[in-house]
PDB file of C-alpha atoms in Angstrom:
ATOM      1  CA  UNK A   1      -0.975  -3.065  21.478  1.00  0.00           C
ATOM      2  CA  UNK A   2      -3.633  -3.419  18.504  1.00  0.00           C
ATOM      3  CA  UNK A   3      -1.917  -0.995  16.066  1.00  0.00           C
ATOM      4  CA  UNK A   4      -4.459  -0.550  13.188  1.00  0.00           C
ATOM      5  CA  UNK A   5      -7.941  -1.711  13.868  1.00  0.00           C
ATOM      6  CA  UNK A   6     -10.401  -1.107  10.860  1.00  0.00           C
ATOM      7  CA  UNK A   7     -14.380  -1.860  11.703  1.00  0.00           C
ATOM      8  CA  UNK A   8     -16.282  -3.636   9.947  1.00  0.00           C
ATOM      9  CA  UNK A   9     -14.537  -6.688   8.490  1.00  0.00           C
ATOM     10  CA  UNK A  10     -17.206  -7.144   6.129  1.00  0.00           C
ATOM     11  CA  UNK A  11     -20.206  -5.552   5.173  1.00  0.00           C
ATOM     12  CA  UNK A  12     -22.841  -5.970   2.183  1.00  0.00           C
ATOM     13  CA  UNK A  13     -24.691  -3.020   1.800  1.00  0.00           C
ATOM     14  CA  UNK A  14     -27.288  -1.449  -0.520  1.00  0.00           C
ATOM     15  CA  UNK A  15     -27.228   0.791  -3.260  1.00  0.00           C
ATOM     16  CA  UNK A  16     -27.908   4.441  -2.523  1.00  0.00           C
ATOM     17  CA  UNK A  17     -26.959   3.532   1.389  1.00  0.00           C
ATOM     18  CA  UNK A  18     -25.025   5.563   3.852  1.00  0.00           C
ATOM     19  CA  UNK A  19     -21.432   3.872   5.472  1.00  0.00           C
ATOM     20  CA  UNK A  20     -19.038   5.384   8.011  1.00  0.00           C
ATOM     21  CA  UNK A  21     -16.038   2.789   7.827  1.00  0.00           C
ATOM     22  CA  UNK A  22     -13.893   3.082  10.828  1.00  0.00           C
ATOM     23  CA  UNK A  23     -10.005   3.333  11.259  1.00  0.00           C
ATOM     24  CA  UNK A  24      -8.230   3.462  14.772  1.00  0.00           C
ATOM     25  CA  UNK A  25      -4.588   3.729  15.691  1.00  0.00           C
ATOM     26  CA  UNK A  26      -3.150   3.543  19.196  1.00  0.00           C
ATOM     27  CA  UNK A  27       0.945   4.127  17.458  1.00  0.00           C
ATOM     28  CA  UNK A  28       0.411   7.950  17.968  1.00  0.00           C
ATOM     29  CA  UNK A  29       0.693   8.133  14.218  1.00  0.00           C
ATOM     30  CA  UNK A  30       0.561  11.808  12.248  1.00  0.00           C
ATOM     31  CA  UNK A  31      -0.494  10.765   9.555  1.00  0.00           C
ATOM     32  CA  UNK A  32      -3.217   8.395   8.369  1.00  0.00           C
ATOM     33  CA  UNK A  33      -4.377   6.995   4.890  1.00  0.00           C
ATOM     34  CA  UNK A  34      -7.212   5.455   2.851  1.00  0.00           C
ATOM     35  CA  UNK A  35      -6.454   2.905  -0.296  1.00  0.00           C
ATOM     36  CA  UNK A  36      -9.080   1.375  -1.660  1.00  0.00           C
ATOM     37  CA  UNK A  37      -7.726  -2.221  -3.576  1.00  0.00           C
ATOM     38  CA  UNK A  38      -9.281  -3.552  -6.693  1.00  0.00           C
ATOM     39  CA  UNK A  39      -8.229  -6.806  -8.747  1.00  0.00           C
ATOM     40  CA  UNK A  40      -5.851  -5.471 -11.149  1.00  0.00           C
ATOM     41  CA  UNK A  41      -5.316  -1.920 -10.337  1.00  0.00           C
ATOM     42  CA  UNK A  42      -3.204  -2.171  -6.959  1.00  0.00           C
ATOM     43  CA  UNK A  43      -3.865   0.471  -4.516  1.00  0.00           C
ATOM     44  CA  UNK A  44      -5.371   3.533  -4.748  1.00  0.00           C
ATOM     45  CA  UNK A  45      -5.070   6.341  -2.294  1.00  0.00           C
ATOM     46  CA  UNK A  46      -8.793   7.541  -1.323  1.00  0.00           C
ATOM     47  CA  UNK A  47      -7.618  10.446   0.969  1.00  0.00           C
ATOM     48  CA  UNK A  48      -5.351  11.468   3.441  1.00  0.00           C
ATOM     49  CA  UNK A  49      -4.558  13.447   6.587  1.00  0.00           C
ATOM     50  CA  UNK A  50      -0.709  15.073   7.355  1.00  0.00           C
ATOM     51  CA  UNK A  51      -2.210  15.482  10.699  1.00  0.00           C
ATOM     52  CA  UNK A  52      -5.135  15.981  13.073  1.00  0.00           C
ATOM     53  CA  UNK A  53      -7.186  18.856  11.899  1.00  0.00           C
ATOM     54  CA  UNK A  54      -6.417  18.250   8.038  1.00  0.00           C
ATOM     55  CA  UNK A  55      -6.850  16.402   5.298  1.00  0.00           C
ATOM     56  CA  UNK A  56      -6.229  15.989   1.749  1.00  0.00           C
ATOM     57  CA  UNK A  57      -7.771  14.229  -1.409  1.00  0.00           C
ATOM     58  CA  UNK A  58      -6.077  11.205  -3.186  1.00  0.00           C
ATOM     59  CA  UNK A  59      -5.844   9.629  -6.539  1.00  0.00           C
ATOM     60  CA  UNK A  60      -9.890   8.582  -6.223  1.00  0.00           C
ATOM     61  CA  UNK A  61     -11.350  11.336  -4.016  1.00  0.00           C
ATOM     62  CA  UNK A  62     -15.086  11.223  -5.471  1.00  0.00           C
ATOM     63  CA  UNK A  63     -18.103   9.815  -3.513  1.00  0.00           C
ATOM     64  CA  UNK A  64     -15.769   9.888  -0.576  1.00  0.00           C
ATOM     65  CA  UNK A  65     -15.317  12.063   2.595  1.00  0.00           C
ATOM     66  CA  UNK A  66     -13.236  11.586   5.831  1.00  0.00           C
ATOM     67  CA  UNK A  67     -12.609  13.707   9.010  1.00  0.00           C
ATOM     68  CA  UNK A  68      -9.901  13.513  11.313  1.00  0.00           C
ATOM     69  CA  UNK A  69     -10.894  15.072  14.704  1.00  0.00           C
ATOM     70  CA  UNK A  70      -8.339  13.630  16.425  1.00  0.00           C
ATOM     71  CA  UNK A  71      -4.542  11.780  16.207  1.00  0.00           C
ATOM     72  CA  UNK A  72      -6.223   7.974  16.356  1.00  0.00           C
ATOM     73  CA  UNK A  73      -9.137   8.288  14.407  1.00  0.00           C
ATOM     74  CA  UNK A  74      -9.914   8.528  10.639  1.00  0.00           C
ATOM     75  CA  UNK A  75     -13.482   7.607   9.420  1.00  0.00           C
ATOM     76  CA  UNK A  76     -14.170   7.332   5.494  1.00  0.00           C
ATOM     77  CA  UNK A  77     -17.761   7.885   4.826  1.00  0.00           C
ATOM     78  CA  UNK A  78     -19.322   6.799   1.747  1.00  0.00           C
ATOM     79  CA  UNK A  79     -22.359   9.818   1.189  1.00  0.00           C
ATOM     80  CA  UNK A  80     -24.586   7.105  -1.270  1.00  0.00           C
ATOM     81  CA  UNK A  81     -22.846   3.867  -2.091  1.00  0.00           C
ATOM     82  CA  UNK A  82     -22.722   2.880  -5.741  1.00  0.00           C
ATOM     83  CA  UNK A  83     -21.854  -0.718  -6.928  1.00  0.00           C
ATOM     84  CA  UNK A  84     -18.405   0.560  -8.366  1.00  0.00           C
ATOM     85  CA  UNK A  85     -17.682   1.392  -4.943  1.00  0.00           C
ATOM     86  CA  UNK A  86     -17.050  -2.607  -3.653  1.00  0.00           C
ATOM     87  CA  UNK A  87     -13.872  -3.364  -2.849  1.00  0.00           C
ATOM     88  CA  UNK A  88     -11.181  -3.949  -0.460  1.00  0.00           C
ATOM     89  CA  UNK A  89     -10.628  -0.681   1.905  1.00  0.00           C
ATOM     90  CA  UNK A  90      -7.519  -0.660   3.754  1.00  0.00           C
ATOM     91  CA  UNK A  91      -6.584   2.159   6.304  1.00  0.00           C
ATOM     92  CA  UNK A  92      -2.518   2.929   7.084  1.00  0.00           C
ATOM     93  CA  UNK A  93      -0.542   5.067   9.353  1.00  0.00           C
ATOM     94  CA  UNK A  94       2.739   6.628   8.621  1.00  0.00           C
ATOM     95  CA  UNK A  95       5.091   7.886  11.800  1.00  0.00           C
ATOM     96  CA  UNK A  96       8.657   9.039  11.203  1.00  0.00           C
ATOM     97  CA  UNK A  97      10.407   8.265   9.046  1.00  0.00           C
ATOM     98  CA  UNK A  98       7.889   8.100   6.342  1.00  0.00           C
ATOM     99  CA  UNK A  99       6.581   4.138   6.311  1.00  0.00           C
ATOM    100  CA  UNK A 100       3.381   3.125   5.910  1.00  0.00           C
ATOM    101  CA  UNK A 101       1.463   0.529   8.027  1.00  0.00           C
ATOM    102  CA  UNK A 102      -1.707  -0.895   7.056  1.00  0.00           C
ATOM    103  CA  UNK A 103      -4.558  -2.210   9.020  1.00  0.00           C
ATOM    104  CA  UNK A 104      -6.606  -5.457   8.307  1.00  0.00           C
ATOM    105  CA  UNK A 105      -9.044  -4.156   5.912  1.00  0.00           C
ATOM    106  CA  UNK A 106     -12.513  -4.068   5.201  1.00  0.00           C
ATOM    107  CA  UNK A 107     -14.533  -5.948   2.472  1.00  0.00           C
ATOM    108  CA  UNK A 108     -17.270  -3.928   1.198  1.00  0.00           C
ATOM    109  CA  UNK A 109     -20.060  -5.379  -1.531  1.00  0.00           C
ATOM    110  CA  UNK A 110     -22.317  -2.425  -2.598  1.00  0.00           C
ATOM    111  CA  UNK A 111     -25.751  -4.724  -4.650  1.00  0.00           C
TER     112      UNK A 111
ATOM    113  CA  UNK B   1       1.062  13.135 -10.360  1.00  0.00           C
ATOM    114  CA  UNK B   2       3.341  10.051  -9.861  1.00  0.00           C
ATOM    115  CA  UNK B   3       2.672   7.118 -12.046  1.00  0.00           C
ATOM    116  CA  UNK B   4       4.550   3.176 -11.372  1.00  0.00           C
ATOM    117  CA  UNK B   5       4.705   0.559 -13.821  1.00  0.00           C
ATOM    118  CA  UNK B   6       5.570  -3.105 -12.639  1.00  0.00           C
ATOM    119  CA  UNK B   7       6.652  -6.072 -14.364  1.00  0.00           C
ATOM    120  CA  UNK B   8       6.030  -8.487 -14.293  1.00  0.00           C
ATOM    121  CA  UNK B   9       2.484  -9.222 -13.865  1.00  0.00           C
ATOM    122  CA  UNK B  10       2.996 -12.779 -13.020  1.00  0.00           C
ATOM    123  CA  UNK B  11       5.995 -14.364 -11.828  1.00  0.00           C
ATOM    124  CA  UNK B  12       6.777 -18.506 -11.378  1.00  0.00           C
ATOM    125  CA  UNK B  13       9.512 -19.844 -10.346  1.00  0.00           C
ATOM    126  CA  UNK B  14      11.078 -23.190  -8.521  1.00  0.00           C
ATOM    127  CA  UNK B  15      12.096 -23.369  -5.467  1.00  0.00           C
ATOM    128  CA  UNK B  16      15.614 -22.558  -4.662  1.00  0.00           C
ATOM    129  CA  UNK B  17      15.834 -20.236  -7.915  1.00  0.00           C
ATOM    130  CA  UNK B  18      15.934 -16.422  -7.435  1.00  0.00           C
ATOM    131  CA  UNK B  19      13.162 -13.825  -8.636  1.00  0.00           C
ATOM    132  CA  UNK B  20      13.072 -10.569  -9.481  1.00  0.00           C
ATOM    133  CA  UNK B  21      10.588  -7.674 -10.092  1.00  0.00           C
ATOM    134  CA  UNK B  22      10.984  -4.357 -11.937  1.00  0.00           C
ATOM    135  CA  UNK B  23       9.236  -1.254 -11.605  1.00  0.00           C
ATOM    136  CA  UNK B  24       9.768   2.317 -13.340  1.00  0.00           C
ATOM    137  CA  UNK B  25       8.475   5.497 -11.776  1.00  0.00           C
ATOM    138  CA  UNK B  26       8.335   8.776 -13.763  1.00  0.00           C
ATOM    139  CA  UNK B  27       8.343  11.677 -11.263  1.00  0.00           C
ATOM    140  CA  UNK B  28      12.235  12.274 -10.632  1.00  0.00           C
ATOM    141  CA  UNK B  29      11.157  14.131  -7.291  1.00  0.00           C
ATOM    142  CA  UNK B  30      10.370  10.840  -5.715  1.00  0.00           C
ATOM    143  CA  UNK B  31      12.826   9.274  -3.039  1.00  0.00           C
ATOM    144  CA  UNK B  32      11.335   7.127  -1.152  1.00  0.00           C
ATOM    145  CA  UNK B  33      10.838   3.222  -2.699  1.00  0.00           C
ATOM    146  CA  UNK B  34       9.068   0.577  -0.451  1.00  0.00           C
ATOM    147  CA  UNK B  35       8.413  -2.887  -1.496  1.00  0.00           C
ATOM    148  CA  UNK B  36       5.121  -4.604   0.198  1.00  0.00           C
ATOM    149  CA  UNK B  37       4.310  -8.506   0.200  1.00  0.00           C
ATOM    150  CA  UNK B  38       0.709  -9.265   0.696  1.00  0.00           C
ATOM    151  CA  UNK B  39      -0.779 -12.553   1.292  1.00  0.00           C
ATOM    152  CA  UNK B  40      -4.270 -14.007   0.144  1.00  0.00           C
ATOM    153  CA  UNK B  41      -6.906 -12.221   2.263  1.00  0.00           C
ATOM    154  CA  UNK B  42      -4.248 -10.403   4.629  1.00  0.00           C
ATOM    155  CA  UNK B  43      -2.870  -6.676   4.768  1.00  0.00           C
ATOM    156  CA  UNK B  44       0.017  -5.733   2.525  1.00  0.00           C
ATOM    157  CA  UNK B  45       3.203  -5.460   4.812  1.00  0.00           C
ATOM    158  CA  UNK B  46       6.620  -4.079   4.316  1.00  0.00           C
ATOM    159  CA  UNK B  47       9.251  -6.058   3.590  1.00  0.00           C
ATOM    160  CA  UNK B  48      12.004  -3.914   2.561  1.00  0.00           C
ATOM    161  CA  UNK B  49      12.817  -0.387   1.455  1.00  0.00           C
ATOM    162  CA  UNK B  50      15.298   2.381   0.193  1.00  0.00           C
ATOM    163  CA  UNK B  51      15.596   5.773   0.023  1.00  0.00           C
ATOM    164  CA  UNK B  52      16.912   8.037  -3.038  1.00  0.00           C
ATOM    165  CA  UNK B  53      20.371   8.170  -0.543  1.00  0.00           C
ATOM    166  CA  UNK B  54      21.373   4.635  -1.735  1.00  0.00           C
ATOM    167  CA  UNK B  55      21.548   2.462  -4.462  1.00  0.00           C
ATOM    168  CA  UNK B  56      21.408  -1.262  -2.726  1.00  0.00           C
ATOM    169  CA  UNK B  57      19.871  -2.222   0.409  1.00  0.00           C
ATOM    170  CA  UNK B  58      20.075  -6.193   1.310  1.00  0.00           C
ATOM    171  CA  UNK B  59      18.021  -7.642   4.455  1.00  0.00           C
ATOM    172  CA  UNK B  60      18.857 -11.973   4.419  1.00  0.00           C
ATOM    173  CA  UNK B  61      17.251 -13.152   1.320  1.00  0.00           C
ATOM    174  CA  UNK B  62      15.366  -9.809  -0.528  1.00  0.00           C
ATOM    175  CA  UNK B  63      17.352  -6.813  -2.077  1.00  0.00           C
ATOM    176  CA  UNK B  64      16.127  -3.815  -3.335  1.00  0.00           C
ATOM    177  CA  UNK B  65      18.336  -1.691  -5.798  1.00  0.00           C
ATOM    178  CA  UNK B  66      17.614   1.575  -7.062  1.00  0.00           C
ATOM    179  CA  UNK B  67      18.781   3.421 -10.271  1.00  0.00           C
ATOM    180  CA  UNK B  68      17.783   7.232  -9.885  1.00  0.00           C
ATOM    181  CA  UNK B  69      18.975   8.125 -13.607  1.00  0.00           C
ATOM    182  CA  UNK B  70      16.853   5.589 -15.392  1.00  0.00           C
ATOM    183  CA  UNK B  71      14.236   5.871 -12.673  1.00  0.00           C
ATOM    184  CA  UNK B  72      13.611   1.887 -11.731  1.00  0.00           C
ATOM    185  CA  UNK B  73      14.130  -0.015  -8.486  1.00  0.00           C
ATOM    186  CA  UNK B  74      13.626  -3.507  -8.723  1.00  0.00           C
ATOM    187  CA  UNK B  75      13.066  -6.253  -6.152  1.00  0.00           C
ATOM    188  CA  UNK B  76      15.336  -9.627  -5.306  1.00  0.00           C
ATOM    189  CA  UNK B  77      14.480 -12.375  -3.921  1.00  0.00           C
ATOM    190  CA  UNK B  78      17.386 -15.582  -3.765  1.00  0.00           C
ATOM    191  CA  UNK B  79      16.882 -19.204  -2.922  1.00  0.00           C
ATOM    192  CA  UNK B  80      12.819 -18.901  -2.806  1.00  0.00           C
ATOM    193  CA  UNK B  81      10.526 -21.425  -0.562  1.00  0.00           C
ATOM    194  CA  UNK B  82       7.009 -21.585  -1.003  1.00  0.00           C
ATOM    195  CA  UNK B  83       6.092 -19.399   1.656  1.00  0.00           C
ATOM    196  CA  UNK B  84       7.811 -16.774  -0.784  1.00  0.00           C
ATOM    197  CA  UNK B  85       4.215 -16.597  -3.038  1.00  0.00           C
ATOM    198  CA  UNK B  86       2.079 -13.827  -2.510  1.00  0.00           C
ATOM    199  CA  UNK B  87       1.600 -10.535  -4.146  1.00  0.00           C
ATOM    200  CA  UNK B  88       3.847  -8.125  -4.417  1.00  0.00           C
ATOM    201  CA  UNK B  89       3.682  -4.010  -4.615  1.00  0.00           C
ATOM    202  CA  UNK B  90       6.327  -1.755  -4.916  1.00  0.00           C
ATOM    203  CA  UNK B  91       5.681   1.946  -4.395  1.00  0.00           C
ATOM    204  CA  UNK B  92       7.359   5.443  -4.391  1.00  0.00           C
ATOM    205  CA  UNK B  93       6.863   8.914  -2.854  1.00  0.00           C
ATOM    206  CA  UNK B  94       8.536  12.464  -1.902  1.00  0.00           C
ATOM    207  CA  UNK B  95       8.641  11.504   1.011  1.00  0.00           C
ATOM    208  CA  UNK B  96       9.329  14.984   3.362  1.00  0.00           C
ATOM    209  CA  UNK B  97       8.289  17.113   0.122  1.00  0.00           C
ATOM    210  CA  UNK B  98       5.462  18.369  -0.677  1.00  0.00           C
ATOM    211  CA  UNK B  99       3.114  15.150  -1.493  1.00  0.00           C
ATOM    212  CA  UNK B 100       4.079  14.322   2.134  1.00  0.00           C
ATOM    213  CA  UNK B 101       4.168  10.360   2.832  1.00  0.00           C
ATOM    214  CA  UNK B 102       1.145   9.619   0.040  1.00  0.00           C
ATOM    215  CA  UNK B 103       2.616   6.275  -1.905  1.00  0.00           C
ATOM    216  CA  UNK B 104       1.609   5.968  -5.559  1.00  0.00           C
ATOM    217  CA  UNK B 105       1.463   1.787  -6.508  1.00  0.00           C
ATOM    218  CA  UNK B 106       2.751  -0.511  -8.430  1.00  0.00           C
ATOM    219  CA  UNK B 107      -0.219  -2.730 -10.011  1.00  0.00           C
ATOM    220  CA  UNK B 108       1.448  -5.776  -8.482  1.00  0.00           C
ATOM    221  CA  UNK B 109       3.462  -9.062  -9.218  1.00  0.00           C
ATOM    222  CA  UNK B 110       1.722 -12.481  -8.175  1.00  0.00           C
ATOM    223  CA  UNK B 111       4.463 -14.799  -6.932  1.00  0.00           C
ATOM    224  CA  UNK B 112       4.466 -18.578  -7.151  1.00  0.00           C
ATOM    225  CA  UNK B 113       7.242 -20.795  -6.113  1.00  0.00           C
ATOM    226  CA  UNK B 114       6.953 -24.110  -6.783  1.00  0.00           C
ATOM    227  CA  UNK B 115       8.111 -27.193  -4.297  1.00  0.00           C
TER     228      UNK B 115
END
């Protein structure tokens, strides 16, 4: 059983740029999260999603989007990466009764 | 919106001595207060939590209390080793209510216990 898996470990991309980073669960999880972790400010939720079919916007919605299509999948897109956007992007689930899991993360350096 | 302050910001200790870490939380709606240890370059993971039902919760060497009238929870740790250091997060939601499950974070404690 993999639990979280979160794709790609690393990635250095390029101002202005297009990124899909991926999230998958196999725990049959409803509901499914986005942090992203800077040096000093702890974690930050991005957006979320109760459940397949909806979602909802965080602390630090803007220059994000995600979809949730289906119970084990939750993509975070990043439209036109901007420099303030690196950072450490984690993905978690949350089953009953409430606790959150986190995957392994992805580093992302936006130049 | 839910806002945590944690202190403190840096924490050393020897081994063998206890620690603890504070946090404060301001939206009296939240009842759900999980603790998170993360390592250098690893994923945070739980460690211990409590809900707004109880006021101590032990599990071997880490406690977490909770005071719902001044609105802090703090975070024990007795007779530390070295494999103790690492960050630490604490959290808290309303959990079930309407801000279903989303965890507003502490800005985090860096650990050090010293041989």
């Amino acid at each position: 059983i993999a639990g979280i898996t979160q794709a790609p470990t690393s990635q250095i991309l390029a101002a202005g740029r297009r990124m899909t980073l991926r999230c998958t669960q196999d725990m049959r999880h409803n509901a499914m999260y986005w942090y992203r972790q800077d040096l000093g400010l702890g974690l930050r939720l991005i957006h979320y999603s109760n459940t397949a079919g909806t979602t909802g916007k965080g602390e630090v919605p803007d220059g994000y989007s995600v979809s949730r299509a289906n119970t084990d999948d939750f993509p975070l897109t990043l439209a036109s990466a901007v420099p303030s956007q690196t950072s450490v992007y984690f993905c978690a689930t949350s089953g009953e009764p409430d606790t959150q899991y986190f995957g392994p993360g992805t580093r992302l350096t936006v130049l | 919106g839910e806002n945590v302050e944690q202190h403190p910001s840096t924490l050393s200790v020897q081994e063998g001595d206890s620690a603890v870490i504070k946090c404060t939380y301001s939206d009296s709606a939240s009842n759900y207060f999980p603790w998170y240890k993360q390592e250098l370059g690893k994923r945070p993971q739980l460690i211990i939590d409590i809900r707004s039902n109880v006021g101590e919760k032990k599990d071997q060497r880490i406690a977490v209390t909770l005071n719902k009238t001044a609105k802090h929870f703090s975070l024990h740790i007795t007779e530390t080793q070295p494999e103790d250091s690492a960050v630490y997060f604490c959290a808290a939601s309303n959990a079930g209510g309407t801000s279903y499950g989303k965890l507003t974070f502490g800005q985090g404690t860096i650990l050090t216990v010293h041989p």
